[in-house]
Amino acid sequence: MRRILLACAVLFVCTEISFAQLSNVANFNRSDITPDPTMPYYKPGAAGNIGIRSVWVTNDLDNDGKPELIVTDYSNNGRVHVLEVNGDALEIVWSSPIITTHSSGSGSTPRWVRSGDLDGDGKGEIIFPVSQGSLDYEIQVWEWDGINDDSYILATVLEMNAFAAQGVGNFRTNREVAMVFDVDGDGLDEFIMSNRDHSVYILGISGDVPGFGGWQLEGGDPAEVPVNSKSFSTSHWHSIPADINGDGNLEIVNHMWNFWGFWSIKPTGPNTYQYPDTNQANHYVEFLRSQSVDGVSYMGIQRVDVDGDGKDEIAGIIYSGVSDIEYALALVSIPKDADPLYSWDPSNYVILAEKQWELAGKTGGSFWGIGAADLNNNGREEILIGGSNDYNIVAIEYNGSGDILDPANYTSEIIFSNGHYNRFSSVDIIDSAGVIDTVAAADNESPFISKMYAGSDINGNNKQEVIVTYQSVVDSVKYTYKRWDGSAFVTDSVAVRWNPDQTTVWMLESLVTGIRTVELPIISPDDYRLAQNYPNPFNPTTNIQFTLPVDKKISLHIYDMLGNEIKTLISNEEVARGVYEVTWDGTNNSGSAVASGQYIYTLKYGNFSKSMKMTLLK
C-alpha cells in the first residue's frame, strides 16, 4: 500500500487523561512493517498473485450512514473484507474468518461477492462462495447483527448439494460471477449462480435467517421445469437482470460457456418464472457457433443501454483462446418489443471492438473487467473494459445515430491510463567494491483490472463513479543485501517489506470537464500501531504510545492477567489520525494503586484490537 500521510493531530483532552502528539513524528510508513502472514493481502511466496479479484459496492449494510465496498482477497485460503470510506482512504472494518477447514487452492479464493437482503428483514447481507481447492463447498451468507456498526454474523450457508434430493446437481462455488437481485419484484432478493448440471436455478430464502428460514427453489425445479436441466448441454456461466426488449420488465439473461451462448427466463410474478419452450425457434443461440469458436465472457456479461432508449443491450468480452477475437468486445441487441424468450438470433450480435490495446500503441494485451456508465452525462452509457498498464480503462461509446450493431457508429477512447506500474517483487542490493548497486530482480508485477463496479456514488456528491480493482499486485518486496568478498558476492541479509507502491483500488468520477481519478489506499487493521510501553518494567508511571492511520473512535483499557478491567484510559472517543502517547500512573478506576505484577493494555478500534503486556515493579 502507499504511505499514509498523517495530518497533524489535534490535542485531545478528556477528564482522565490527555494526549500529546510526539514532536518527532514523521510519515507513517507501512513499508517499515514486517508483514504478518495473517494480514489481508499478504501471501508470502506468491508474488503477482495478490490483489482484489472482485469488488461490490453496497447500500450501507449496517445503516451507519457510511458507504461500503466488499472485496475479495487471495490470502489465507481466500476471504472477503468490508471496506468503509474513511476520509481519503478505505478502511477494512470487517473480514470474514480465515478458513481452516480446507487447504488452499486456486478455487478456494472467493471469485465473487455480492450484497443483498435474501430474507427481507432489512439487515444487509454479504454473500460469497467458498471452495475446497477446485471442489465445490458452500455459499456463506453473513448478515449485519442489527445492533453494532460493522458487525456481521453467519446467517446461513447453502451447501453445494443442498437440493440433490430434488435432482439438482452441485452448485459451482468456483465460478467467477453470480447474481443477487430482486428479479420478481416481491421485495426479497433472489440468488442465481452456476450449477454443474448446466441448469439455471433461481434460489430464495423463505423465513428469517438466522432462525427458522431456509433455502427454496423459486425457479428451475426439474420436477416442474424439465427443459431446464435436459435441454442445455452447455455450461452455465453467468446470469444478469436486464430489460432486453424495452417493455419495462426485467428478464433473466443467461450466459453459457459454449460458443458464447445465451437464453433467457421471464419473471411473471412473485416466485414464478417462465422458462422457454425448447421446441420453439430462437429460444437459445450460440453466437460464435458459425465461426467454430468456443468462448465465454469470463468475468461476466454486462447490461448496458448504449443509445439511452430504455432498452438494455448485453455486452461481454470474449475469452476463447482464438487470437483473432480474443478479448474482443461483443454486443447483443434484441429488437424492441420482441418476445424476450424467443428472440435469440445470430443477427442480433456484433463484435464492436478488437485489440483495443492498440490505442496505447501496444502490439498485444488483454481485457477482463467490464462495466457500463454514462460518465460524460450525455444520456448514453459507455461500455467500459478493464485492461492493464497504459490502457487500464477503455470506453466504447455509441455516437448517437445509425445502427447500434454497426461498429462504425462507435468510438473508443482510453479514459484511464495509469501507466506508472513497473514494480518488482525482489530487489538485490549489491555492494560492489564499496559502491551500492540496486538491481531489480525478476517477477515484475503486472496489475490488471479483473472486475469493476460502475455507477456508484460512494462520496455522495451525485456524480457517477467507477470503482476498479487490480489483480496480480506484488504485496511485498524481498530485499537481498550482498557484498563482494574479493572472489564472489556474499549475501549478508534478507528482509521482506511491504511493496511501497502497491495499488489495489481506484475511483473514476464523472465531471463536467472529464474524468477525475482518485487512488483509494486501503487501511488494514495492522496499520494501527501499539508500541511497547516505556519504561518497562515501570514504577510508578509508564507511557503507552499508539498510532492511528485515520480518524477513529477508539478505547484503551488496562487488564490484569485474569482479564479483569483495571483502568479505562480512553472510552470510545473519536481521535484524529496521528501518533499519541498516554501515561498510566498505576492506579485503577477507583484511583487506588494496583499491586505489582503483569498487566495487559489493549487498544480497541472498531471490530479489531491490539494488546501488549507490561510489568509494574514496586
Tab-separated table of C-alpha atoms in Angstrom, residues 57-59 302-303 371-375 381-382 384 452-458 462-467 508-510:
chain	number	residue	atom	x	y	z
A	57	VAL	CA	-20.465	-1.526	-3.704
A	58	THR	CA	-23.151	-1.965	-1.052
A	59	ASN	CA	-26.149	0.026	0.142
A	302	GLN	CA	-22.864	-6.588	-18.611
A	303	ARG	CA	-26.214	-4.868	-19.049
A	371	GLY	CA	-18.850	-2.250	-16.724
A	372	ALA	CA	-21.189	0.420	-18.050
A	373	ALA	CA	-21.819	4.022	-17.010
A	374	ASP	CA	-22.744	7.373	-18.516
A	375	LEU	CA	-19.594	9.144	-17.420
A	381	GLU	CA	-23.932	4.599	-21.375
A	382	GLU	CA	-20.390	3.828	-22.365
A	384	LEU	CA	-16.059	0.147	-20.062
A	452	MET	CA	-15.111	-3.257	-11.709
A	453	TYR	CA	-18.265	-1.709	-10.259
A	454	ALA	CA	-19.782	1.041	-12.399
A	455	GLY	CA	-22.453	3.531	-11.348
A	456	SER	CA	-21.655	4.011	-7.653
A	457	ASP	CA	-21.562	7.240	-5.635
A	458	ILE	CA	-19.519	6.393	-2.551
A	462	ASN	CA	-24.294	12.775	-7.097
A	463	LYS	CA	-21.602	12.060	-9.678
A	464	GLN	CA	-21.307	8.638	-11.274
A	465	GLU	CA	-18.244	6.651	-10.307
A	466	VAL	CA	-16.475	3.537	-11.436
A	467	ILE	CA	-14.604	1.531	-8.811
A	508	LEU	CA	-13.041	7.208	-11.588
A	509	GLU	CA	-15.564	10.010	-11.132
A	510	SER	CA	-17.616	11.768	-13.786
